[in-house]
Coordinates of C-alpha atoms and ligand atoms in Angstrom, one line a residue:
M1 CA 8.1 17.1 -104.3
A2 CA 8.2 17.3 -100.1
E3 CA 5.6 14.3 -100.5
H4 CA 8.3 12.2 -102.5
T5 CA 10.8 12.8 -99.4
A6 CA 7.9 11.9 -97.0
S7 CA 7.5 8.6 -98.6
I8 CA 11.4 7.8 -99.0
V9 CA 11.5 8.6 -95.5
A10 CA 8.4 6.3 -94.5
D11 CA 10.0 3.6 -96.7
D12 CA 13.0 3.5 -95.3
L13 CA 11.6 3.5 -91.4
A14 CA 12.9 0.5 -89.9
G15 CA 9.7 0.2 -88.0
T16 CA 11.5 0.0 -84.2
A17 CA 9.6 2.8 -82.8
L18 CA 6.9 1.0 -81.3
R19 CA 8.6 -2.0 -80.7
T20 CA 10.5 -0.7 -77.7
G21 CA 6.8 -0.7 -76.0
V22 CA 6.1 -4.2 -76.3
T23 CA 7.5 -7.3 -74.1
P24 CA 8.8 -10.0 -76.0
W25 CA 7.7 -13.5 -75.4
P26 CA 10.6 -15.6 -74.2
E27 CA 13.1 -16.7 -77.2
E28 CA 12.4 -20.5 -76.2
L29 CA 8.5 -20.2 -76.1
A30 CA 8.9 -18.4 -79.5
R31 CA 10.8 -20.9 -80.8
T32 CA 7.6 -23.9 -79.5
Y33 CA 5.3 -21.6 -81.4
R34 CA 6.9 -21.0 -84.4
A35 CA 7.5 -25.3 -84.4
A36 CA 3.7 -25.7 -83.5
G37 CA 2.8 -23.8 -86.5
Y38 CA 1.1 -21.0 -84.7
W39 CA 3.5 -18.2 -85.7
R40 CA 3.9 -17.9 -89.6
D41 CA 6.5 -15.1 -89.3
R42 CA 4.6 -13.2 -92.0
P43 CA 3.2 -10.0 -91.9
L44 CA -0.5 -9.9 -92.1
G45 CA -0.9 -7.7 -94.8
D46 CA 1.2 -10.2 -96.9
L47 CA -1.6 -12.0 -96.8
V48 CA -4.1 -9.6 -98.7
W49 CA -2.6 -10.6 -101.9
E50 CA -2.7 -14.3 -101.2
W51 CA -6.2 -14.3 -100.6
A52 CA -6.8 -12.3 -103.7
E53 CA -5.0 -14.8 -105.9
A54 CA -6.7 -17.6 -104.6
R55 CA -10.3 -16.3 -105.3
P56 CA -10.0 -13.0 -107.1
H57 CA -13.7 -12.6 -108.3
R58 CA -15.2 -13.4 -105.0
I59 CA -16.9 -11.0 -103.0
A60 CA -15.2 -9.9 -100.2
V61 CA -17.1 -7.2 -98.6
A62 CA -20.5 -6.3 -98.9
D63 CA -22.3 -3.0 -97.6
G64 CA -25.3 -1.8 -98.7
G65 CA -24.9 -1.8 -102.4
T66 CA -21.5 -2.0 -102.3
R67 CA -20.0 -5.1 -103.1
I68 CA -16.2 -5.7 -103.3
T69 CA -14.0 -8.5 -104.6
Y70 CA -10.9 -9.7 -102.9
R71 CA -8.9 -8.4 -106.1
E72 CA -10.4 -5.2 -105.6
L73 CA -9.9 -5.1 -101.6
A74 CA -6.3 -5.8 -102.4
A75 CA -5.8 -3.2 -104.9
R76 CA -7.7 -0.5 -102.5
A77 CA -5.6 -1.5 -99.7
D78 CA -2.3 -0.8 -101.8
Q79 CA -4.0 2.2 -103.1
V80 CA -4.5 3.8 -99.8
A81 CA -1.4 2.1 -98.5
V82 CA 0.8 4.2 -101.2
L83 CA -1.3 7.1 -99.7
L84 CA -0.2 6.9 -96.2
R85 CA 3.7 6.0 -97.2
D86 CA 3.4 9.1 -99.3
R87 CA 2.6 11.0 -95.9
G88 CA 5.0 9.7 -93.9
L89 CA 3.0 6.9 -92.6
G90 CA 4.8 3.3 -92.3
P91 CA 5.9 0.8 -90.0
G92 CA 6.7 2.1 -86.7
T93 CA 3.9 4.4 -86.8
A94 CA 0.3 4.4 -85.3
M95 CA -2.9 5.6 -86.3
L96 CA -6.0 6.4 -84.3
V97 CA -9.0 4.5 -85.9
A98 CA -12.5 5.5 -84.9
L99 CA -14.8 4.9 -88.3
P100 CA -18.1 3.2 -88.0
N101 CA -18.6 -0.3 -89.6
G102 CA -18.5 -0.1 -93.6
W103 CA -16.8 -1.1 -96.1
E104 CA -14.3 1.6 -95.9
L105 CA -12.9 0.5 -92.5
V106 CA -11.8 -2.9 -93.9
V107 CA -10.5 -1.1 -96.9
L108 CA -8.3 1.3 -94.0
L109 CA -7.6 -1.3 -91.9
L110 CA -5.9 -3.6 -94.6
A111 CA -4.0 -0.6 -96.0
C112 CA -2.7 0.1 -92.7
L113 CA -1.4 -3.6 -92.6
R114 CA -0.1 -3.5 -95.6
A115 CA 1.6 -0.2 -94.9
G116 CA 3.1 -1.5 -91.6
V117 CA 1.0 1.1 -89.9
A118 CA -0.7 0.1 -86.4
P119 CA -3.9 0.4 -86.3
V120 CA -5.4 1.4 -82.8
M121 CA -8.8 0.3 -82.4
M122 CA -11.0 3.1 -80.9
L123 CA -14.7 3.3 -81.3
P124 CA -17.0 6.2 -82.9
A125 CA -18.3 6.5 -79.3
H126 CA -14.9 7.8 -78.1
R127 CA -14.7 11.1 -77.8
D128 CA -11.9 13.8 -76.9
H129 CA -10.7 12.4 -73.4
E130 CA -10.2 8.9 -74.9
L131 CA -8.9 9.7 -78.4
A132 CA -6.2 12.0 -76.5
A133 CA -5.6 9.9 -73.8
I134 CA -4.9 6.9 -76.3
G135 CA -3.2 8.8 -78.8
L136 CA -0.7 10.0 -75.9
R137 CA -0.1 6.5 -75.2
T138 CA 0.7 5.4 -78.7
G139 CA 2.0 8.3 -79.9
A140 CA -0.3 8.3 -82.8
E141 CA 0.5 10.3 -85.8
A142 CA -2.7 10.2 -87.6
I143 CA -6.4 9.9 -87.0
A144 CA -9.3 8.4 -89.3
V145 CA -12.7 9.6 -88.2
P146 CA -16.1 10.0 -90.1
G147 CA -17.3 13.1 -91.2
T148 CA -20.3 13.6 -89.0
F149 CA -21.7 10.6 -87.7
R150 CA -25.0 10.2 -85.4
G151 CA -25.2 13.9 -85.0
H152 CA -21.4 14.6 -84.0
D153 CA -18.8 16.4 -86.2
H154 CA -15.8 13.7 -85.6
Q155 CA -13.8 16.1 -87.8
A156 CA -13.8 19.3 -85.6
M157 CA -12.9 16.8 -82.6
A158 CA -9.8 15.3 -84.9
D159 CA -8.8 18.9 -85.1
R160 CA -9.0 19.6 -80.9
V161 CA -7.2 16.0 -80.2
R162 CA -4.8 16.9 -82.5
A163 CA -4.1 20.0 -80.5
E164 CA -3.7 17.7 -77.5
V165 CA -1.4 15.3 -78.9
P166 CA 2.1 16.7 -80.1
S167 CA 2.8 13.2 -82.7
L168 CA -0.7 13.6 -84.1
R169 CA -0.4 15.2 -87.6
E170 CA -2.5 13.8 -90.3
V171 CA -6.7 13.8 -90.3
L172 CA -8.0 11.4 -92.5
V173 CA -12.1 11.7 -92.9
C174 CA -14.2 9.1 -94.2
G175 CA -17.6 10.9 -94.8
D176 CA -19.3 14.1 -96.0
G177 CA -17.3 17.5 -95.8
A178 CA -13.7 15.6 -95.9
G179 CA -11.1 17.8 -97.0
G180 CA -12.0 21.2 -98.0
E181 CA -15.9 22.1 -96.8
D182 CA -15.9 23.6 -93.2
G183 CA -13.2 24.8 -92.5
H184 CA -11.1 21.3 -92.8
G185 CA -9.1 22.2 -95.6
H186 CA -6.0 20.2 -94.2
H187 CA -7.7 17.1 -93.8
V188 CA -7.4 13.8 -96.1
D189 CA -10.9 12.7 -98.0
L190 CA -10.4 9.3 -97.4
R191 CA -13.0 8.3 -99.2
S192 CA -12.5 9.4 -102.5
A193 CA -8.9 7.3 -101.9
V194 CA -10.8 4.1 -101.1
E195 CA -13.4 4.7 -103.4
H196 CA -11.0 4.8 -106.4
V197 CA -10.0 1.7 -108.4
P198 CA -6.6 2.1 -109.5
S199 CA -5.2 1.1 -113.1
A200 CA -3.7 -2.2 -113.5
D201 CA -0.2 -0.7 -113.7
D202 CA -0.8 1.5 -110.6
V203 CA -1.5 -2.1 -109.1
E204 CA 1.5 -3.5 -109.8
A205 CA 3.7 -0.7 -109.0
H206 CA 2.1 -0.1 -105.6
R207 CA 2.3 -3.7 -104.7
S208 CA 6.0 -4.0 -105.5
R209 CA 6.9 -0.5 -103.5
L210 CA 4.9 -1.9 -100.6
D211 CA 6.2 -5.4 -101.1
A212 CA 9.9 -3.9 -100.7
T213 CA 9.5 -2.8 -97.2
P214 CA 7.0 -5.1 -95.5
P215 CA 6.8 -5.1 -91.6
E216 CA 8.6 -7.4 -88.9
P217 CA 6.2 -10.3 -88.4
G218 CA 7.0 -9.7 -84.6
D219 CA 6.3 -6.0 -85.1
V220 CA 3.0 -4.4 -83.7
A221 CA 0.2 -5.2 -86.1
V222 CA -3.0 -3.6 -84.3
F223 CA -3.3 -2.2 -81.2
L224 CA -6.2 -3.1 -79.1
L225 CA -7.9 -1.2 -76.1
S226 CA -7.9 -2.9 -72.5
G227 CA -11.6 -2.5 -70.6
G228 CA -8.7 -2.3 -67.9
T229 CA -9.2 -2.0 -64.4
T230 CA -6.9 1.5 -63.7
G231 CA -7.4 4.8 -64.9
L232 CA -4.7 5.2 -67.2
S233 CA -6.2 4.1 -70.8
K234 CA -4.0 0.7 -71.6
V235 CA -3.7 -0.9 -75.2
I236 CA -2.5 -3.9 -75.9
A237 CA -0.1 -4.6 -78.7
R238 CA -1.0 -7.4 -80.9
T239 CA 1.8 -8.8 -83.2
H240 CA 1.3 -9.9 -87.1
N241 CA 2.5 -13.4 -85.5
D242 CA -0.2 -13.5 -82.5
Y243 CA -2.9 -11.9 -84.1
E244 CA -2.7 -14.0 -87.2
Y245 CA -3.0 -17.0 -85.3
N246 CA -5.7 -15.5 -83.0
A247 CA -7.8 -14.9 -86.3
R248 CA -6.8 -18.3 -88.1
R249 CA -7.3 -20.4 -85.2
S250 CA -10.5 -18.9 -84.4
A251 CA -11.8 -19.4 -88.0
E252 CA -10.7 -23.3 -87.9
V253 CA -12.5 -23.9 -84.5
C254 CA -15.6 -22.3 -85.4
G255 CA -15.6 -24.3 -88.9
F256 CA -15.5 -20.8 -90.8
D257 CA -15.1 -21.7 -94.7
A258 CA -15.4 -19.9 -98.1
R259 CA -19.3 -20.3 -97.7
T260 CA -19.3 -18.2 -94.4
V261 CA -20.8 -15.2 -94.5
Y262 CA -20.3 -13.2 -91.7
L263 CA -22.1 -9.9 -90.5
A264 CA -20.2 -7.6 -88.4
A265 CA -22.7 -5.9 -86.3
L266 CA -20.8 -5.2 -83.2
P267 CA -18.3 -2.1 -83.6
A268 CA -15.4 -3.4 -85.4
G269 CA -12.8 -1.9 -83.1
H270 CA -13.5 -5.0 -80.7
N271 CA -11.5 -7.9 -80.7
F272 CA -14.6 -9.9 -81.0
P273 CA -15.6 -8.9 -84.3
L274 CA -12.6 -7.9 -85.7
A275 CA -10.5 -11.5 -85.2
S276 CA -12.7 -14.2 -83.1
P277 CA -13.1 -15.1 -85.7
G278 CA -14.9 -12.1 -87.2
I279 CA -13.5 -10.2 -90.5
L280 CA -10.0 -11.3 -90.4
G281 CA -11.2 -14.9 -89.6
T282 CA -13.3 -14.9 -92.2
L283 CA -11.3 -13.4 -95.2
M284 CA -8.7 -15.7 -94.2
V285 CA -10.9 -18.5 -95.5
G286 CA -12.4 -16.7 -98.4
G287 CA -15.8 -15.8 -96.8
T288 CA -17.7 -12.8 -97.2
V289 CA -18.1 -10.2 -94.9
V290 CA -20.6 -8.0 -94.5
L291 CA -21.1 -4.7 -92.5
V292 CA -23.9 -2.9 -90.8
P293 CA -23.3 0.3 -88.7
S294 CA -25.5 -0.4 -86.0
P295 CA -26.5 -3.6 -84.2
S296 CA -30.3 -2.6 -84.4
P297 CA -32.9 -5.7 -84.7
S298 CA -34.2 -4.1 -88.0
R299 CA -31.1 -3.3 -89.8
V300 CA -29.4 -6.6 -88.6
F301 CA -32.5 -8.8 -89.9
E302 CA -32.9 -7.0 -92.7
T303 CA -29.1 -7.9 -93.6
I304 CA -29.3 -11.1 -92.7
A305 CA -32.1 -12.0 -95.0
A306 CA -30.9 -9.8 -97.8
E307 CA -27.1 -10.9 -97.8
R308 CA -27.8 -14.8 -96.6
V309 CA -25.8 -14.3 -93.4
T310 CA -24.5 -17.4 -92.1
A311 CA -22.9 -16.3 -89.0
V312 CA -22.7 -13.1 -86.7
A313 CA -21.4 -12.3 -83.1
A314 CA -23.2 -10.5 -80.3
V315 CA -23.0 -9.1 -76.7
P316 CA -25.3 -10.8 -74.6
A317 CA -27.4 -7.1 -74.4
V318 CA -27.6 -6.9 -78.1
L319 CA -28.5 -10.7 -78.6
S320 CA -31.6 -10.4 -76.4
R321 CA -32.6 -7.5 -78.9
W322 CA -32.7 -9.6 -81.3
V323 CA -34.3 -12.6 -79.5
A324 CA -36.9 -10.3 -78.4
A325 CA -37.6 -8.9 -81.8
A326 CA -37.5 -11.9 -83.4
E327 CA -40.1 -13.1 -81.1
A328 CA -42.5 -10.3 -82.0
G329 CA -42.1 -10.1 -85.9
D330 CA -41.3 -13.0 -88.5
P331 CA -37.4 -12.2 -89.7
D332 CA -36.1 -14.6 -91.9
L333 CA -33.4 -16.1 -90.8
T334 CA -33.0 -19.3 -92.4
S335 CA -29.7 -18.7 -93.8
L336 CA -28.0 -18.4 -89.9
R337 CA -26.2 -21.4 -88.9
L338 CA -24.2 -19.7 -86.1
V339 CA -24.8 -16.7 -83.4
Q340 CA -21.6 -16.0 -81.2
V341 CA -22.6 -14.6 -77.8
G342 CA -20.0 -12.9 -75.3
G343 CA -18.3 -10.2 -73.7
S344 CA -20.2 -10.3 -70.7
L345 CA -22.6 -13.2 -68.7
F346 CA -25.0 -14.8 -70.8
A347 CA -27.7 -17.0 -68.6
K348 CA -28.8 -20.4 -69.3
E349 CA -32.5 -19.3 -70.0
A350 CA -31.5 -16.9 -72.3
Y351 CA -29.1 -19.4 -74.1
R352 CA -32.2 -21.6 -74.3
R353 CA -34.5 -18.7 -75.1
A354 CA -32.1 -17.5 -78.1
V355 CA -31.6 -21.3 -79.5
N356 CA -35.5 -21.5 -79.4
V357 CA -36.2 -18.4 -81.5
L358 CA -33.4 -18.3 -83.4
G359 CA -33.2 -21.6 -84.7
C360 CA -29.6 -22.0 -85.0
R361 CA -26.6 -22.6 -82.8
V362 CA -25.6 -20.2 -80.3
Q363 CA -22.1 -20.4 -79.3
Q364 CA -20.7 -18.8 -76.0
V365 CA -17.5 -17.0 -76.2
Y366 CA -15.2 -16.0 -73.9
G367 CA -12.6 -13.8 -74.5
M368 CA -10.4 -10.5 -74.0
A369 CA -8.6 -8.0 -75.7
E370 CA -5.5 -8.9 -73.8
G371 CA -5.3 -12.4 -75.9
L372 CA -7.0 -15.7 -74.6
L373 CA -9.9 -16.8 -76.8
C374 CA -12.5 -19.8 -75.0
Y375 CA -15.1 -21.0 -77.5
V376 CA -17.9 -23.7 -77.1
R377 CA -17.2 -26.6 -79.5
E378 CA -19.9 -27.9 -81.8
T379 CA -19.3 -31.1 -80.3
D380 CA -20.2 -30.1 -76.6
P381 CA -23.4 -31.2 -75.2
D382 CA -26.2 -28.9 -74.9
D383 CA -26.0 -28.3 -71.4
V384 CA -22.2 -27.7 -71.6
A385 CA -23.2 -25.7 -74.6
A386 CA -25.8 -23.6 -72.3
A387 CA -23.8 -23.3 -68.9
T388 CA -20.0 -23.1 -69.9
Q389 CA -18.1 -20.2 -71.7
G390 CA -15.7 -22.6 -73.9
R391 CA -12.4 -23.7 -73.5
P392 CA -9.4 -22.3 -75.2
I393 CA -8.5 -22.2 -78.6
S394 CA -4.8 -23.6 -78.5
V395 CA -3.2 -26.6 -76.6
H396 CA -0.3 -24.1 -75.7
D397 CA -2.7 -21.6 -73.7
E398 CA -1.6 -22.2 -70.2
L399 CA -4.1 -21.5 -67.5
R400 CA -4.1 -21.4 -63.8
I401 CA -7.0 -20.7 -61.5
V402 CA -5.6 -19.6 -58.1
D403 CA -6.8 -18.0 -54.8
P404 CA -5.7 -14.5 -53.3
S405 CA -2.7 -15.9 -52.5
G406 CA -1.4 -17.3 -55.4
A407 CA -2.1 -20.7 -55.0
E408 CA -3.9 -23.2 -57.6
V409 CA -7.2 -23.8 -56.3
A410 CA -8.9 -27.5 -56.1
H411 CA -10.2 -28.9 -59.1
G412 CA -13.9 -27.4 -59.8
E413 CA -13.4 -24.6 -57.1
S414 CA -13.7 -21.0 -58.5
G415 CA -10.5 -18.5 -58.5
E416 CA -8.9 -15.9 -60.4
L417 CA -7.7 -17.0 -63.8
L418 CA -4.2 -16.3 -64.9
V419 CA -3.0 -16.9 -68.2
R420 CA -0.2 -17.0 -70.6
G421 CA 0.3 -18.6 -74.4
P422 CA 1.2 -17.8 -78.2
Y423 CA -1.3 -15.0 -78.5
T424 CA -1.8 -13.5 -75.1
P425 CA 0.7 -10.4 -74.8
R426 CA 3.3 -10.6 -72.1
G427 CA 2.5 -6.8 -71.0
Y428 CA 0.7 -3.7 -71.7
F429 CA 2.1 -1.5 -74.5
R430 CA 4.3 1.3 -72.5
A431 CA 2.8 0.9 -69.2
P432 CA 5.8 -0.9 -66.8
E433 CA 3.8 0.4 -63.5
Q434 CA 0.4 -1.4 -64.3
N435 CA 2.2 -4.6 -66.2
R436 CA 3.5 -5.0 -62.5
E437 CA 0.2 -5.5 -61.2
A438 CA -1.3 -6.8 -64.3
F439 CA 1.6 -9.4 -65.1
T440 CA 3.5 -12.1 -63.2
D441 CA 6.2 -13.6 -65.0
G442 CA 4.3 -13.5 -68.4
W443 CA 0.9 -14.6 -66.9
Y444 CA -1.9 -12.2 -67.2
R445 CA -4.4 -11.6 -64.3
T446 CA -7.5 -11.7 -65.9
G447 CA -9.5 -10.8 -62.9
D448 CA -12.1 -12.6 -64.2
L449 CA -13.2 -15.9 -61.7
V450 CA -13.8 -19.0 -62.9
L451 CA -14.2 -22.2 -62.7
R452 CA -13.6 -25.7 -64.7
H453 CA -17.1 -27.1 -65.5
P454 CA -16.2 -31.1 -65.0
G455 CA -16.2 -31.8 -69.0
G456 CA -13.4 -29.2 -69.0
N457 CA -15.1 -26.0 -70.5
L458 CA -14.8 -22.7 -67.8
V459 CA -17.5 -21.3 -66.5
V460 CA -16.9 -17.5 -65.6
V461 CA -18.8 -17.0 -62.4
G462 CA -17.6 -13.2 -61.5
R463 CA -14.9 -11.0 -61.0
T464 CA -12.2 -9.4 -59.2
K465 CA -11.1 -6.4 -61.1
D466 CA -13.1 -3.1 -60.8
V467 CA -15.1 -2.4 -63.9
V468 CA -18.7 -1.8 -65.0
N469 CA -19.4 -4.3 -68.0
R470 CA -22.0 -2.0 -69.6
G471 CA -23.3 -4.6 -72.2
G472 CA -20.1 -5.8 -73.1
E473 CA -18.4 -2.3 -72.9
K474 CA -16.2 -2.4 -70.2
I475 CA -16.0 1.0 -67.9
S476 CA -13.1 1.5 -65.6
A477 CA -14.3 2.3 -62.0
D478 CA -11.3 4.0 -61.2
E479 CA -10.9 6.0 -64.5
I480 CA -14.9 7.6 -63.8
E481 CA -14.0 7.8 -60.1
R482 CA -10.8 10.4 -61.3
L483 CA -13.3 12.6 -63.6
V484 CA -16.2 12.8 -60.9
Q485 CA -13.6 13.7 -58.1
A486 CA -13.3 16.8 -60.2
V487 CA -16.9 17.7 -60.4
D488 CA -17.6 20.9 -58.3
G489 CA -19.2 20.1 -55.4
V490 CA -18.0 16.3 -54.4
A491 CA -15.6 15.4 -51.7
E492 CA -15.6 11.8 -52.5
V493 CA -16.9 9.3 -54.9
A494 CA -16.8 5.8 -55.6
V495 CA -18.5 4.1 -59.0
I496 CA -19.9 0.9 -58.9
A497 CA -21.6 -1.6 -61.3
A498 CA -25.4 -1.1 -60.6
P499 CA -27.5 -4.4 -61.9
D500 CA -29.4 -3.9 -65.4
P501 CA -32.0 -5.7 -66.7
E502 CA -31.3 -5.1 -70.1
L503 CA -27.3 -4.3 -70.6
G504 CA -26.3 -6.0 -67.2
E505 CA -24.6 -3.3 -65.4
R506 CA -24.5 0.5 -65.5
A507 CA -22.3 2.4 -63.8
C508 CA -23.5 4.3 -60.6
A509 CA -21.6 7.1 -59.0
C510 CA -22.1 7.1 -54.9
V511 CA -21.1 10.4 -54.3
V512 CA -20.5 12.1 -50.8
P513 CA -21.0 16.4 -51.4
R514 CA -18.7 18.5 -50.1
P515 CA -20.5 20.3 -46.4
G516 CA -23.6 22.4 -47.5
R517 CA -23.4 21.3 -51.2
T518 CA -25.6 19.2 -53.3
V519 CA -24.7 17.1 -56.3
T520 CA -26.9 16.1 -59.1
L521 CA -26.9 13.5 -61.7
Q522 CA -27.2 15.8 -64.3
D523 CA -24.0 18.2 -62.6
I524 CA -21.9 15.1 -63.4
G525 CA -23.2 14.6 -66.8
R526 CA -22.7 17.7 -67.8
A527 CA -19.4 18.0 -66.2
L528 CA -18.1 14.3 -67.7
R529 CA -19.5 15.8 -71.2
A530 CA -17.9 18.6 -71.0
A531 CA -14.4 16.9 -70.3
G532 CA -15.0 14.8 -73.7
V533 CA -15.8 11.2 -71.9
A534 CA -17.9 8.9 -74.3
E535 CA -21.4 8.7 -73.3
F536 CA -21.7 5.3 -72.5
K537 CA -19.3 5.6 -69.7
I538 CA -21.6 8.6 -67.9
P539 CA -22.7 7.5 -64.7
E540 CA -26.6 6.9 -65.0
S541 CA -27.4 6.6 -61.4
L542 CA -26.6 8.4 -58.3
L543 CA -26.5 7.6 -54.8
V544 CA -25.9 10.6 -52.2
L545 CA -24.1 9.7 -49.3
R546 CA -23.4 11.3 -45.9
E547 CA -20.3 9.5 -45.3
M548 CA -18.5 6.7 -47.3
P549 CA -18.6 3.2 -46.0
Q550 CA -15.2 1.9 -45.0
T551 CA -13.6 -1.7 -44.8
S552 CA -12.0 -2.6 -41.7
V553 CA -8.4 -1.3 -43.4
G554 CA -10.1 2.2 -43.9
K555 CA -10.7 1.3 -47.7
T556 CA -13.9 2.3 -49.4
D557 CA -16.6 -0.7 -49.0
K558 CA -17.6 -1.1 -52.6
N559 CA -19.3 -4.3 -51.4
A560 CA -21.7 -2.7 -48.8
L561 CA -22.2 0.2 -51.6
S562 CA -23.2 -2.3 -54.1
R563 CA -25.7 -3.9 -51.4
I564 CA -27.1 -0.4 -50.9
V565 CA -27.8 0.2 -54.8
T566 CA -29.1 -3.3 -55.5
S567 CA -31.8 -3.3 -53.0
R568 CA -33.2 0.2 -54.1
T569 CA -35.3 0.5 -57.1
H570 CA -35.4 3.8 -57.8
L571 CA -32.1 6.0 -57.5
A572 CA -31.9 9.6 -58.6
Ligands
OOB601 C1 -14.6 -9.2 -74.9 O1 -13.2 -8.6 -74.7 P1 -12.8 -7.6 -73.8 O2 -11.5 -7.3 -73.8 O3 -13.8 -6.3 -74.2 O4 -13.1 -7.7 -72.5 C2 -12.8 -8.9 -71.9 C3 -13.4 -9.2 -70.6 C4 -13.0 -10.7 -69.8 O5 -11.7 -10.2 -69.2 C5 -14.1 -10.6 -69.2 O6 -14.3 -10.2 -67.8 C6 -15.5 -10.3 -70.1 O7 -14.7 -9.5 -70.7 N1 -16.1 -11.4 -70.9 C7 -17.0 -12.7 -70.6 C8 -17.1 -13.2 -71.6 N2 -16.4 -12.5 -72.4 C9 -15.7 -11.8 -72.1 N3 -17.5 -12.5 -69.3 C10 -18.6 -13.7 -68.9 N4 -19.0 -14.1 -70.0 C11 -18.2 -14.0 -71.2 N5 -18.7 -15.0 -71.9 O8 -15.2 -9.0 -74.5 C12 -14.3 -10.7 -75.6 C13 -13.0 -10.8 -76.9 C14 -13.3 -11.5 -77.6 C15 -14.2 -12.4 -77.8 C16 -15.3 -12.1 -77.1 C17 -15.2 -11.2 -76.1

């Protein structure tokens, strides 16, 4: 009875709860985007059955021994969507999703879209600190986690996060020990829900129930995390309209079609494997999505050969590992047509080596969770493909390259990239203070330094934002500084990016200890782990200083710190 009441409440939700945190596009631009066919005013969840009807028996998702047809995918997504609605989750609610890549994640994502629940795309690497901060920011009412994954008990973590986030009521567990064992009896066993293939009658009943109360196309479809520059975690609300266009137009630009077999090897929480064109772009054109939980070369090569994968995305650090492993071994990569690379700078030499070793097209991608996507096109000459990061997907992407005073630079000069357009939201979600810094008149300040190649493509030459780009994972220096500042014995701290041959950059903590105290890298690691910080954000080297170098205006001189760190070969 209680469940029935909850379902009525959820089905009746107007879905406005999240809308209040979203900065809308101006009406006039919205009209332009609709007229141009970018915004189709259809919720993403509607597409699930459109795909299923167009090609019911084709394989949509493959993961190890599991293969799911488009029709089964729709039926299972609805099954889970109804379970969510029965638990009071519908339009206007958000769910933290921290599952590893696997078919269950795809079913859950589509279930969220069908139910109108906005999935908040976390990573399995995130810990208490990130989950709680983002849970509070989004007012998430549910969290989906694996059971135990890579030795970490995600269920126990979910319970701790629930205790810190007042809105969080439901814990969904996909994996061993869910719902009963280990004292987690109140958890929902997601795997048994996704595994269950409903009867034809149930499929019809679920479908009509969900179709009766769809989300609005301007509602939040998906929340993505920002790599951000300031300590407070920021999320980006992507609407059904803008994210559908993001994936559809990407698939078109990248030549995805029904023959595409796309391997999701990067964590699906990232915009790149999720919708650039990624999982959603592949499903839109009737291709097959293959998933692996880790991008290790052996697993990836095995899967490429077994599934005849045609396309895959990687960050430079991952791609370099694949290239080295392919050189050392003799994997069967004959099915591969396209390897996309982006997320951090990819050197020209690395590009040439990748093309030679992999024997297929390597496409540079410059994108961001905040929106703008640039792809090198197939028609671009080889020197452009090697040396540029592509151009935007939409003629309605507006770009400005500006100097520190905000004036546009001369053609060919570098400056900060500002952008606005049909799939670049006009503000962070519920973050008025940060929006004042990051957005002006809807222009998003990317914090990236770019220039225009003579052929028109963009070249990323550096950045102004204070982040560490660790193999494509962005770490906010400010966030880590706040955490290190609280470590016993620390008087002052600055976190900077230390160059690294493997990952591009790693976080380095520069610390001035309190008088008479010592601070070690182990102390910092221990304290941050105890605070529940994701492992990839924990500083990996330490520079101990007697005093912090300062600029003429009395700010920490990070350039001076970078020079010291770069000139040293061995740090603590
Ligand atoms: C992708 O998205 P995010 O949100 O993790 O990070 C965005 C930032 C950009 O602002 C830029 O600083 C950096 O990552 N970046 C690149 C790059 N691609 C992204 N820097 C240099 N070269 C590139 N090719 O990283 C992302 C989202 C969708 C598709 C691809 C990447």
